[in-house]
């Protein structure tokens, strides 16, 4: 019985030896590859270490730029809120009479109204339309927003000022015999826009 199975056993034994040899060869050829992989990783780590200082500097610059953008955005947002407050203060003066040289709170001329509502928002303006024009920085029509100042000029001199309310309208104290009111911008080709702050 044993003799009958000897060819089979020999074949199994030979197969086992062959499998062992294949495994050994695979292990021996894989070892250098693993070592090479290790060497590559070491090189990569080394490269990363060499770039660390540059990366830190770049990250610091990016962080500073983001912080600056955030501060600027917050400043603009605060200015927009303040502009809406200025418009609300101007609206609260509706119906009060025009009186030349009056700065409120019961009567106003044009610059008196602008100066008064700006003071409520903790901003100081000059006493005349032209002084206020010189105090503000110019902005384009496309950049105007509620709370900005609108100036009418003649020969480079501002002779009238109003508070921009949005949608092409202003709050102003127009002239003797009139009262503080909301009105469309008249003679729009002759106006300039000014802003205090951002």
Tab-separated table of C-alpha atoms in Angstrom:
chain	number	residue	atom	x	y	z
A	1	UNK	CA	0.000	0.000	0.000
A	2	UNK	CA	2.775	2.406	0.960
A	3	UNK	CA	4.675	1.509	-2.218
A	4	UNK	CA	1.640	2.295	-4.330
A	5	UNK	CA	1.595	5.893	-3.036
A	6	UNK	CA	5.318	6.557	-3.276
A	7	UNK	CA	5.143	8.359	-6.686
A	8	UNK	CA	2.456	10.657	-5.340
A	9	UNK	CA	4.424	11.406	-2.179
A	10	UNK	CA	7.541	12.114	-4.208
A	11	UNK	CA	5.588	14.544	-6.351
A	12	UNK	CA	4.203	16.300	-3.248
A	13	UNK	CA	7.662	16.519	-1.725
A	14	UNK	CA	9.117	17.976	-4.922
A	15	UNK	CA	6.224	20.466	-5.089
A	16	UNK	CA	6.892	21.571	-1.506
A	17	UNK	CA	10.601	22.103	-2.218
A	18	UNK	CA	9.756	24.128	-5.330
A	19	UNK	CA	7.280	26.298	-3.382
A	20	UNK	CA	9.866	26.894	-0.694
A	21	UNK	CA	12.425	27.918	-3.303
A	22	UNK	CA	9.977	30.326	-4.957
A	23	UNK	CA	9.157	31.900	-1.580
A	24	UNK	CA	12.845	32.285	-0.791
A	25	UNK	CA	13.540	33.902	-4.159
A	26	UNK	CA	10.605	36.280	-3.740
A	27	UNK	CA	11.778	37.308	-0.282
A	28	UNK	CA	15.334	37.841	-1.436
A	29	UNK	CA	14.277	39.981	-4.398
A	30	UNK	CA	11.759	41.967	-2.314
A	31	UNK	CA	14.306	42.971	0.320
A	32	UNK	CA	16.330	45.361	-1.839
A	33	UNK	CA	13.074	46.883	-3.098
A	34	UNK	CA	11.948	47.553	0.479
A	35	UNK	CA	15.302	49.050	1.278
A	36	UNK	CA	15.064	51.240	-1.779
A	37	UNK	CA	11.613	52.326	-0.632
A	38	UNK	CA	13.016	53.180	2.748
A	39	UNK	CA	15.780	55.189	1.122
A	40	UNK	CA	13.229	57.095	-0.985
A	41	UNK	CA	11.175	57.890	2.119
A	42	UNK	CA	14.285	59.126	3.862
A	43	UNK	CA	15.081	61.361	0.911
A	44	UNK	CA	11.510	62.679	0.909
A	45	UNK	CA	11.701	63.422	4.623
A	46	UNK	CA	15.041	65.110	4.091
A	47	UNK	CA	13.590	67.271	1.318
A	48	UNK	CA	10.668	68.193	3.559
A	49	UNK	CA	13.063	69.224	6.292
A	50	UNK	CA	14.991	71.427	3.840
A	51	UNK	CA	11.719	73.145	2.743
A	52	UNK	CA	10.388	73.695	6.242
A	53	UNK	CA	11.758	77.208	6.699
A	54	UNK	CA	10.441	78.349	3.314
A	55	UNK	CA	7.092	76.725	3.974
A	56	UNK	CA	6.847	78.419	7.361
A	57	UNK	CA	7.587	81.807	5.797
A	58	UNK	CA	4.992	81.260	3.056
A	59	UNK	CA	2.410	80.165	5.615
A	60	UNK	CA	3.113	83.232	7.747
A	61	UNK	CA	2.679	85.512	4.726
A	62	UNK	CA	-0.584	83.815	3.775
A	63	UNK	CA	-1.872	84.088	7.343
A	64	UNK	CA	-0.975	87.783	7.506
A	65	UNK	CA	-2.690	88.423	4.161
A	66	UNK	CA	-5.843	86.636	5.330
A	67	UNK	CA	-5.850	88.641	8.563
A	68	UNK	CA	-5.454	91.902	6.623
A	69	UNK	CA	-8.336	90.976	4.308
A	70	UNK	CA	-10.496	90.101	7.300
A	71	UNK	CA	-9.718	93.427	9.022
A	72	UNK	CA	-10.528	95.323	5.817
A	73	UNK	CA	-13.797	93.433	5.366
A	74	UNK	CA	-14.796	94.138	8.968
A	75	UNK	CA	-13.975	97.831	8.560
A	76	UNK	CA	-16.111	98.071	5.417
A	77	UNK	CA	-18.977	96.201	7.100
A	78	UNK	CA	-18.826	98.590	10.080
A	79	UNK	CA	-18.757	101.586	7.714
A	80	UNK	CA	-21.830	100.307	5.888
A	81	UNK	CA	-23.719	99.975	9.171
A	82	UNK	CA	-22.618	103.475	10.177
A	83	UNK	CA	-23.785	104.800	6.792
A	84	UNK	CA	-27.254	103.365	7.374
A	85	UNK	CA	-27.292	104.998	10.815
A	86	UNK	CA	-26.374	108.348	9.233
A	87	UNK	CA	-29.283	108.010	6.805
A	88	UNK	CA	-31.605	107.174	9.710
A	89	UNK	CA	-30.425	110.285	11.585
A	90	UNK	CA	-31.063	112.386	8.479
A	91	UNK	CA	-34.508	110.884	8.029
A	92	UNK	CA	-35.320	111.777	11.650
A	93	UNK	CA	-34.868	115.479	10.717
A	94	UNK	CA	-37.581	115.327	8.050
A	95	UNK	CA	-39.762	118.411	7.956
A	96	UNK	CA	-37.457	120.689	9.954
A	97	UNK	CA	-37.107	124.139	8.388
A	98	UNK	CA	-34.206	125.465	6.369
A	99	UNK	CA	-32.398	128.387	7.960
A	100	UNK	CA	-29.126	129.738	6.628
A	101	UNK	CA	-26.211	128.926	8.975
A	102	UNK	CA	-28.325	126.646	11.205
A	103	UNK	CA	-26.722	123.431	12.430
A	104	UNK	CA	-29.715	121.911	14.275
A	105	UNK	CA	-31.341	120.452	16.054
A	106	UNK	CA	-34.472	122.506	15.217
A	107	UNK	CA	-33.408	124.011	11.856
A	108	UNK	CA	-30.681	123.393	9.280
A	109	UNK	CA	-28.965	124.615	6.197
A	110	UNK	CA	-27.452	122.013	3.846
A	111	UNK	CA	-24.044	121.694	5.516
A	112	UNK	CA	-25.627	122.056	8.949
A	113	UNK	CA	-27.753	118.969	8.289
A	114	UNK	CA	-24.789	116.926	7.025
A	115	UNK	CA	-22.612	117.995	9.960
A	116	UNK	CA	-25.352	117.272	12.480
A	117	UNK	CA	-26.157	113.742	11.332
A	118	UNK	CA	-22.467	112.896	11.043
A	119	UNK	CA	-21.894	114.064	14.618
A	120	UNK	CA	-24.567	111.624	15.743
A	121	UNK	CA	-22.407	108.906	14.191
A	122	UNK	CA	-19.291	110.235	15.999
A	123	UNK	CA	-17.796	111.801	12.856
A	124	UNK	CA	-16.836	115.446	12.613
A	125	UNK	CA	-17.358	117.527	9.468
A	126	UNK	CA	-16.463	121.105	8.574
A	127	UNK	CA	-19.000	123.901	8.805
A	128	UNK	CA	-19.603	124.593	5.098
A	129	UNK	CA	-20.372	122.468	2.044
A	130	UNK	CA	-16.989	123.289	0.527
A	131	UNK	CA	-15.109	122.500	3.759
A	132	UNK	CA	-16.889	119.150	3.896
A	133	UNK	CA	-16.048	118.523	0.245
A	134	UNK	CA	-12.353	119.099	0.963
A	135	UNK	CA	-12.519	116.827	3.979
A	136	UNK	CA	-13.886	113.780	2.157
A	137	UNK	CA	-12.151	111.591	-0.379
A	138	UNK	CA	-13.670	111.232	-3.835
A	139	UNK	CA	-15.512	108.065	-4.800
A	140	UNK	CA	-17.065	107.039	-8.110
A	141	UNK	CA	-20.802	106.980	-8.629
A	142	UNK	CA	-20.602	103.197	-8.912
A	143	UNK	CA	-19.049	103.042	-5.414
A	144	UNK	CA	-21.552	105.265	-3.607
A	145	UNK	CA	-23.513	103.828	-0.724
A	146	UNK	CA	-25.995	105.144	1.868
A	147	UNK	CA	-24.414	107.653	4.227
A	148	UNK	CA	-21.944	109.067	1.686
A	149	UNK	CA	-22.081	112.779	0.877
A	150	UNK	CA	-23.217	114.249	-2.423
A	151	UNK	CA	-21.794	117.626	-3.472
A	152	UNK	CA	-22.910	120.078	-6.140
A	153	UNK	CA	-19.987	122.000	-7.593
A	154	UNK	CA	-19.534	125.172	-9.542
A	155	UNK	CA	-16.042	126.107	-10.678
A	156	UNK	CA	-14.517	123.433	-8.427
A	157	UNK	CA	-16.299	124.897	-5.379
A	158	UNK	CA	-18.993	122.907	-3.515
A	159	UNK	CA	-22.058	125.080	-2.911
A	160	UNK	CA	-24.524	122.389	-1.760
A	161	UNK	CA	-24.268	119.081	0.091
A	162	UNK	CA	-26.691	116.265	0.842
A	163	UNK	CA	-26.650	112.836	2.488
A	164	UNK	CA	-26.957	109.968	0.025
A	165	UNK	CA	-29.932	107.764	0.958
A	166	UNK	CA	-29.600	105.114	-1.759
A	167	UNK	CA	-31.495	104.518	-5.020
A	168	UNK	CA	-30.455	107.883	-6.448
A	169	UNK	CA	-31.996	109.895	-3.616
A	170	UNK	CA	-30.675	112.219	-0.910
A	171	UNK	CA	-31.714	113.779	2.357
A	172	UNK	CA	-31.019	117.496	2.322
A	173	UNK	CA	-32.071	120.968	3.431
A	174	UNK	CA	-32.537	122.542	-0.026
A	175	UNK	CA	-33.039	126.319	0.303
A	176	UNK	CA	-34.795	129.125	2.222
A	177	UNK	CA	-38.504	128.494	2.570
A	178	UNK	CA	-38.084	124.689	2.275
A	179	UNK	CA	-37.730	121.904	4.782
A	180	UNK	CA	-35.503	118.862	5.226
A	181	UNK	CA	-36.734	116.230	2.789
A	182	UNK	CA	-35.916	113.171	0.708
A	183	UNK	CA	-35.456	114.012	-2.969
A	184	UNK	CA	-34.014	112.656	-6.193
A	185	UNK	CA	-30.531	113.925	-7.046
A	186	UNK	CA	-31.028	116.978	-9.245
A	187	UNK	CA	-28.552	117.917	-11.972
A	188	UNK	CA	-26.735	114.557	-11.514
A	189	UNK	CA	-24.059	115.540	-14.033
A	190	UNK	CA	-22.806	118.264	-11.702
A	191	UNK	CA	-22.380	116.185	-8.545
A	192	UNK	CA	-19.392	114.563	-6.896
A	193	UNK	CA	-19.459	111.902	-4.228
A	194	UNK	CA	-17.375	112.011	-1.068
A	195	UNK	CA	-16.747	109.652	1.807
A	196	UNK	CA	-15.268	109.910	5.275
A	197	UNK	CA	-13.340	106.733	6.154
A	198	UNK	CA	-13.511	103.465	4.223
